[in-house]
Short mmCIF file of C-alpha atoms in Angstrom, two decimals:
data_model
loop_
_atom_site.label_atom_id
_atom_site.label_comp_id
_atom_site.label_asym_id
_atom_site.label_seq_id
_atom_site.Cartn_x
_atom_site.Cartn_y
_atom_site.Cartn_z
CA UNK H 124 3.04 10.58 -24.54
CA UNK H 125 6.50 8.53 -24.06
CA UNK H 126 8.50 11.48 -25.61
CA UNK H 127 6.50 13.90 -23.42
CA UNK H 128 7.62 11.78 -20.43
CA UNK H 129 10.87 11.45 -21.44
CA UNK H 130 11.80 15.28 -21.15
CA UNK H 131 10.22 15.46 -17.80
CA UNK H 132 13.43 15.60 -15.11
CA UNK H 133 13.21 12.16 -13.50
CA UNK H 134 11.99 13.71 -10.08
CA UNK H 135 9.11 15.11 -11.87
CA UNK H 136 8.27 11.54 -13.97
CA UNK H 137 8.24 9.53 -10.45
CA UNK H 138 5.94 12.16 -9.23
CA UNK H 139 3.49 12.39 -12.11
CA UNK H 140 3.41 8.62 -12.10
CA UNK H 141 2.93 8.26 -8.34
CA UNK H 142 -0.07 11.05 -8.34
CA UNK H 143 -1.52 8.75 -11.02
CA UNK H 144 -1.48 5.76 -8.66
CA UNK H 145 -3.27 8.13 -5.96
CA UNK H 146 -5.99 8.60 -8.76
CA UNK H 147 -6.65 5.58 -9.29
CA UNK H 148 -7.00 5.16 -5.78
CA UNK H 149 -9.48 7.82 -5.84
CA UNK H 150 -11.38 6.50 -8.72
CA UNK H 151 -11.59 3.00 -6.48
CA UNK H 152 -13.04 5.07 -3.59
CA UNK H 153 -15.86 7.16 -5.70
CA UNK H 154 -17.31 4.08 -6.11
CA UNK H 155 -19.37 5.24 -3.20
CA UNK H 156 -21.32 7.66 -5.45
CA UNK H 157 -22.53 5.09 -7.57
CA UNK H 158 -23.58 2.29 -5.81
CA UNK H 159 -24.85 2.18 -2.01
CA UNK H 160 -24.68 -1.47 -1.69
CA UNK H 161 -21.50 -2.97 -2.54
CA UNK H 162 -21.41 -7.20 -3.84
CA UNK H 163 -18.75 -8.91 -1.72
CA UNK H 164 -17.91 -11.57 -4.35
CA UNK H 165 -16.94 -8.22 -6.18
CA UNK H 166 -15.03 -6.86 -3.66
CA UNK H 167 -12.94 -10.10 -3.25
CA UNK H 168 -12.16 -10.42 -6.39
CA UNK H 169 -11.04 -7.14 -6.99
CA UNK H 170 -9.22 -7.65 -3.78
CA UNK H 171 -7.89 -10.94 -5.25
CA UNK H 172 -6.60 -9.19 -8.72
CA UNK H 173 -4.78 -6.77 -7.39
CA UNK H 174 -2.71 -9.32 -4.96
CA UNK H 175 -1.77 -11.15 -8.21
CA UNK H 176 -0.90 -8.00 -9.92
CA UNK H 177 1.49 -7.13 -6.41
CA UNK H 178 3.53 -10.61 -7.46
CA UNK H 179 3.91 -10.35 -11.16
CA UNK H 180 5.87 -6.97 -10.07
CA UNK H 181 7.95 -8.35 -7.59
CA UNK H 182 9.29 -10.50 -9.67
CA UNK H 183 8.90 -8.91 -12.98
CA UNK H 184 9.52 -5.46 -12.42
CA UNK H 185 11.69 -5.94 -9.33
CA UNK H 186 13.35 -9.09 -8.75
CA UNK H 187 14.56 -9.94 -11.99
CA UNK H 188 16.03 -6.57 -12.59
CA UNK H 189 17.87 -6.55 -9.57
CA UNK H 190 19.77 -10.05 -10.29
CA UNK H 191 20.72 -8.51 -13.64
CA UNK H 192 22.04 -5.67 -11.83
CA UNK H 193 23.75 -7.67 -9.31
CA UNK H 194 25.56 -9.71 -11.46
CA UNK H 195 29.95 -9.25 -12.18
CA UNK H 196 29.85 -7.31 -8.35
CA UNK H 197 32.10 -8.49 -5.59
CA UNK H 198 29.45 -10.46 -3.97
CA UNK H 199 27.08 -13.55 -5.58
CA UNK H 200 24.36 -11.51 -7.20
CA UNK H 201 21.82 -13.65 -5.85
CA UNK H 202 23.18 -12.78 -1.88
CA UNK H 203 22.46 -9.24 -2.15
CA UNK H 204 18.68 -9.92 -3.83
CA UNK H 205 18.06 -12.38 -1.19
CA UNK H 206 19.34 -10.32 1.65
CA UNK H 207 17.01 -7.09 0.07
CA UNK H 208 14.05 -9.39 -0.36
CA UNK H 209 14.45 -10.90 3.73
CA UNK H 210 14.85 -7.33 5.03
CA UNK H 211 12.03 -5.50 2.73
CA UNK H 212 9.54 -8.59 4.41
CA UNK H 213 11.10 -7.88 7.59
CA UNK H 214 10.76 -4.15 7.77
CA UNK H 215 6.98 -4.26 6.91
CA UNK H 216 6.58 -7.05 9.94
CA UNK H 217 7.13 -4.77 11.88
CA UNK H 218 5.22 -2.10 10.73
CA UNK H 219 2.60 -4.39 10.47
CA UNK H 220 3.06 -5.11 14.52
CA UNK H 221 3.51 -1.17 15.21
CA UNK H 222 1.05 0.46 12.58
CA UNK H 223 -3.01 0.13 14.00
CA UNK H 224 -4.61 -1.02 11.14
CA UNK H 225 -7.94 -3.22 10.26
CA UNK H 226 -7.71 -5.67 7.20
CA UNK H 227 -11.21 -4.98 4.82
CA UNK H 228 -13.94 -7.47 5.94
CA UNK H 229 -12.61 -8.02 9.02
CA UNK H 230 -14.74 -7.13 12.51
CA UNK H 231 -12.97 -4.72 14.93
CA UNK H 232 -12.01 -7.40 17.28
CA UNK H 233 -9.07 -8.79 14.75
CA UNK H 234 -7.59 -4.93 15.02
CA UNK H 235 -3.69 -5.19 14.87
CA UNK H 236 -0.98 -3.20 16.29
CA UNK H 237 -0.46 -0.76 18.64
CA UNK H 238 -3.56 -0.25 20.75
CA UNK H 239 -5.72 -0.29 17.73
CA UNK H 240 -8.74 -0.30 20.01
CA UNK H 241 -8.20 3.64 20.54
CA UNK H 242 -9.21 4.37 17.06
CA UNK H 243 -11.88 4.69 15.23
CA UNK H 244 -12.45 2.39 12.43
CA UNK H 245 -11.96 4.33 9.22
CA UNK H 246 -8.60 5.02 10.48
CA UNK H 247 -8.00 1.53 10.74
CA UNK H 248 -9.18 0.72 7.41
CA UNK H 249 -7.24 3.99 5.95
CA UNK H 250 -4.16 2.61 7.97
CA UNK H 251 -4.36 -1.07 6.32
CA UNK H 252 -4.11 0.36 2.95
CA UNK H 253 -2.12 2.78 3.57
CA UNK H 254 0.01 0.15 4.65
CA UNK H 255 -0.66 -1.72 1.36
CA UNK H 256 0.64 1.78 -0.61
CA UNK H 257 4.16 2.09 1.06
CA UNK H 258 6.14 -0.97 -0.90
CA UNK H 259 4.05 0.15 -3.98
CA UNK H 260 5.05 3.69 -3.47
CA UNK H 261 8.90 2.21 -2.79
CA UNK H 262 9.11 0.20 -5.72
CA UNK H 263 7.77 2.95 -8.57
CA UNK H 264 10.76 5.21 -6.76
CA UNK H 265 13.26 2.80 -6.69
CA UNK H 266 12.19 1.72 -10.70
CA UNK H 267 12.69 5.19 -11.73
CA UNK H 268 15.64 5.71 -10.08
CA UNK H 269 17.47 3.14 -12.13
CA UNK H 270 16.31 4.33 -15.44
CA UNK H 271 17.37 8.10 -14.23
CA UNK H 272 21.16 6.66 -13.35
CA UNK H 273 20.98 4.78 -16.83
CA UNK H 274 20.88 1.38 -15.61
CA UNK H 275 20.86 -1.26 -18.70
CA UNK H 276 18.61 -3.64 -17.50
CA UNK H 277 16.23 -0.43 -16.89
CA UNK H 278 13.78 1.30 -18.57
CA UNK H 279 11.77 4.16 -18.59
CA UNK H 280 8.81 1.69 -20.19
CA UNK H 281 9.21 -0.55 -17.60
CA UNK H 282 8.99 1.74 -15.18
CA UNK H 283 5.74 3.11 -16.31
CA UNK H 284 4.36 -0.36 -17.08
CA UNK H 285 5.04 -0.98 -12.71
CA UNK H 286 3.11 2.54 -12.36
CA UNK H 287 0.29 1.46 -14.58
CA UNK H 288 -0.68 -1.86 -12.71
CA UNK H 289 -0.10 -0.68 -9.83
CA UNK H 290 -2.48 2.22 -10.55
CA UNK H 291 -5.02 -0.45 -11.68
CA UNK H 292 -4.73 -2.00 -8.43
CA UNK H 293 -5.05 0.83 -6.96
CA UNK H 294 -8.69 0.79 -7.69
CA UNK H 295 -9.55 -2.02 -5.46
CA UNK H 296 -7.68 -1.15 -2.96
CA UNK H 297 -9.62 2.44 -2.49
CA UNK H 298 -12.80 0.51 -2.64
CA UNK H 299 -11.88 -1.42 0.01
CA UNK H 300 -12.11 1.00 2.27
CA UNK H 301 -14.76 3.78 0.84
CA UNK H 302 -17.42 0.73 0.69
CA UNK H 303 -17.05 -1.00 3.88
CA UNK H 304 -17.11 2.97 5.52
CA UNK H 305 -20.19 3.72 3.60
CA UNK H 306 -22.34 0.72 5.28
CA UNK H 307 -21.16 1.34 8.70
CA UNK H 308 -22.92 4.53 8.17
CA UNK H 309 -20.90 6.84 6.83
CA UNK H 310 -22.03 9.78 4.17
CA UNK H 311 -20.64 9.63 0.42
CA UNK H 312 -18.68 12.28 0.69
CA UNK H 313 -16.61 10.72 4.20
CA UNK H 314 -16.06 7.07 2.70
CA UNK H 315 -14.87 8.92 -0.24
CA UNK H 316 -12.15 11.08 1.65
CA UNK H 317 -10.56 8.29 4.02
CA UNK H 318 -10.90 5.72 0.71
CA UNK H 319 -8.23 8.58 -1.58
CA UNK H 320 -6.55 9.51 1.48
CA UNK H 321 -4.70 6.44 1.87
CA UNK H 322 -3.07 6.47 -1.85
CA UNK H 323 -1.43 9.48 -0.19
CA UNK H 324 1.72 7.92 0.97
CA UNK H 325 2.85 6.27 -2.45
CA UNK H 326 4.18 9.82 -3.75
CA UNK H 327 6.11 10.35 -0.31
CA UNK H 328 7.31 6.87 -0.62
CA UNK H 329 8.18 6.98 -3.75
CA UNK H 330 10.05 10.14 -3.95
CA UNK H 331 11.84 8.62 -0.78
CA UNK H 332 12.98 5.57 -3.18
CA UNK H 333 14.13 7.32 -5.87
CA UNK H 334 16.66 9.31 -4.05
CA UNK H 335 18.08 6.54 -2.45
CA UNK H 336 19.21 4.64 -5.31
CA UNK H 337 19.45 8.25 -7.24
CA UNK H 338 22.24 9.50 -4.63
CA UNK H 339 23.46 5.80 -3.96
CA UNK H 340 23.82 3.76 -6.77
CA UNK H 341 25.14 0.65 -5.94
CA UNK H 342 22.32 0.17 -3.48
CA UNK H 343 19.76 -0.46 -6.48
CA UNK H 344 19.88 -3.89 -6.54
CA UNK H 345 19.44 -3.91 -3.08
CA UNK H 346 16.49 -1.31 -3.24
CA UNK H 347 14.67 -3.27 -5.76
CA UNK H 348 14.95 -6.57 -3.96
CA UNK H 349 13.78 -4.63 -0.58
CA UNK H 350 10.43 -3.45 -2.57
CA UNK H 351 9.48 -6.51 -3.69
CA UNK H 352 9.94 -8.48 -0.26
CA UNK H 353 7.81 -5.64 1.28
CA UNK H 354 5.22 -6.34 -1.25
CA UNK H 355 5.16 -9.95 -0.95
CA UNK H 356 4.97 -9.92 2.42
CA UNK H 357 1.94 -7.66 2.56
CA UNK H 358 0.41 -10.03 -0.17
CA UNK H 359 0.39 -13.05 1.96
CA UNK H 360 -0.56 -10.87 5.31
CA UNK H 361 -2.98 -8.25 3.82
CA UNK H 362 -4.45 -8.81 0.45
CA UNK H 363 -4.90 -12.92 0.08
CA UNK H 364 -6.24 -13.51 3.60
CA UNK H 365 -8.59 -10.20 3.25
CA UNK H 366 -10.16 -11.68 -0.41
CA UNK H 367 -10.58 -15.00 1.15
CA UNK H 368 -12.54 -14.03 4.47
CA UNK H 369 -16.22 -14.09 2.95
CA UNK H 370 -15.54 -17.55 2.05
CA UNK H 371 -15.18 -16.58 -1.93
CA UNK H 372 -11.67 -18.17 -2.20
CA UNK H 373 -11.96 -19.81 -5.68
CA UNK H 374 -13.29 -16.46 -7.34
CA UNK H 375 -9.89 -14.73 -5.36
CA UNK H 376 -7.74 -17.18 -6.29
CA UNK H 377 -9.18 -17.10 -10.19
CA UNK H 378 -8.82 -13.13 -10.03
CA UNK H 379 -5.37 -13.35 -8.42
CA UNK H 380 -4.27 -15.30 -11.43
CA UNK H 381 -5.98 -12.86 -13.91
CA UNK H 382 -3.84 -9.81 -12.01
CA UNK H 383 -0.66 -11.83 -12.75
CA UNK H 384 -1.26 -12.05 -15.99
CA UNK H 385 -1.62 -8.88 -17.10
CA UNK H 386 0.82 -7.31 -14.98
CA UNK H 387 3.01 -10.04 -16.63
CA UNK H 388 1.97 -8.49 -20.09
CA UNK H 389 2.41 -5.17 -18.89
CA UNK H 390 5.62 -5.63 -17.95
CA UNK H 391 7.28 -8.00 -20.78
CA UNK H 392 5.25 -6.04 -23.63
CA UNK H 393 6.14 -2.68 -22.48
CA UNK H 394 9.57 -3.21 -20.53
#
């Protein structure tokens, strides 16, 4: 499968692994079809794993990468990573202020951003995660864009091993949506559409990361760095407050700790 992978043009890898993330987003969402009623502690611990599975790849797949790649340049390697990291958390504050979105669990009242109150509320739900999938959809770019310049502290395994927990994240994350939809009365078929739709913009993302470091390559340690202080930042904002809100914080905090682990695995085993 690696050897098939490997003769794919780089363009075509980032998009193959990014339309796997969508599936698994998918697969989260047709959850719908199976159950009708949905356990919260589930839910929130689902919600929790994939938050701990977002930090393991900041730092594992992104972070530490970049201050390798950093290093022997003009500039401290640890300035440019720290100024990447500040301005990735920065630029999703404010799409968190701009974007109308609704975190899962929460009543319509808590609604954020721009006149959020105008929508309806599976496009606030689709809108959260959707805001969730751009850093995710940034970082898989921006890790195959360093293996396709032939950076040495890259790898096309670690690249994958990003797009596989992220995809396994992923499944939560569609659930999230399809399951709250499906008790405020939506059919199957609707909670299933908005929950896949929102993996849409990790391709779009992605593809937008890759060519940035692709075309620029001394902004990859900068890139990488930027990914993972979007992702962080919608960690703290997003996922941990939206596991904890049923009052089910030990069983988040236990799963969050899981989802590190194995995304550490993932990433030391296969990278």
């Amino acid at each position: 499968m690696l050897d098939f992978v490997l003769e794919l043009k780089p363009i075509y890898q980032v998009i193959i692994a990014t339309l796997f993330t969508w599936g698994m987003t998918a697969l989260g969402a047709a959850l719908v079809f199976t159950t009708k009623t949905f356990n919260q502690k589930y839910l929130d611990a689902m919600l929790g794993f994939a938050g701990g599975v977002m930090i393991a790849a900041s730092f594992w797949s992104l972070l530490s990468p970049a201050l390798e790649m950093a290093e022997g340049g003009k500039i401290p390697s640890w300035a440019q990573v720290a100024v990447g990291f500040l301005m990735g958390g920065a630029f999703l504050f404010a799409v968190d202020k701009l974007l109308p979105h609704l975190h899962p669990n929460a009543p319509m009242n808590s609604a954020e951003g721009i006149r959020p109150k105008e929508r309806k509320r599976s496009t606030l739900l689709v809108l959260a995660i959707t805001l969730h999938n751009i850093p995710e959809g940034l970082a898989i770019g921006v890790s195959f864009g360093a293996f396709a310049i032939g950076s040495p502290s890259a790898s096309l395994a670690g690249a994958l091993a990003l797009a596989i927990g992220i995809g396994i994240q992923n499944i939560p994350e569609g659930a999230a949506v399809s399951m709250p939809l499906l008790r405020d009365g939506y059919s199957r078929k609707k909670s299933f559409i908005f929950g896949q739709f929102s993996g849409m913009v990790e391709p779009i993302s992605a593809i937008i990361g890759f060519l940035a470091v692709a075309f620029i390559e001394p902004l990859l340690p900068f890139a990488l760095a930027f990914a993972a202080g979007a992702m962080i930042f919608v960690v703290a904002e997003e996922v941990i407050p939206s596991s904890q809100e049923e009052g089910n914080k030990d069983l988040a905090v236990m799963s969050l700790m899981v989802g590190f682990t194995i995304m550490m695995i993932l990433d030391v085993a296969l990278g």
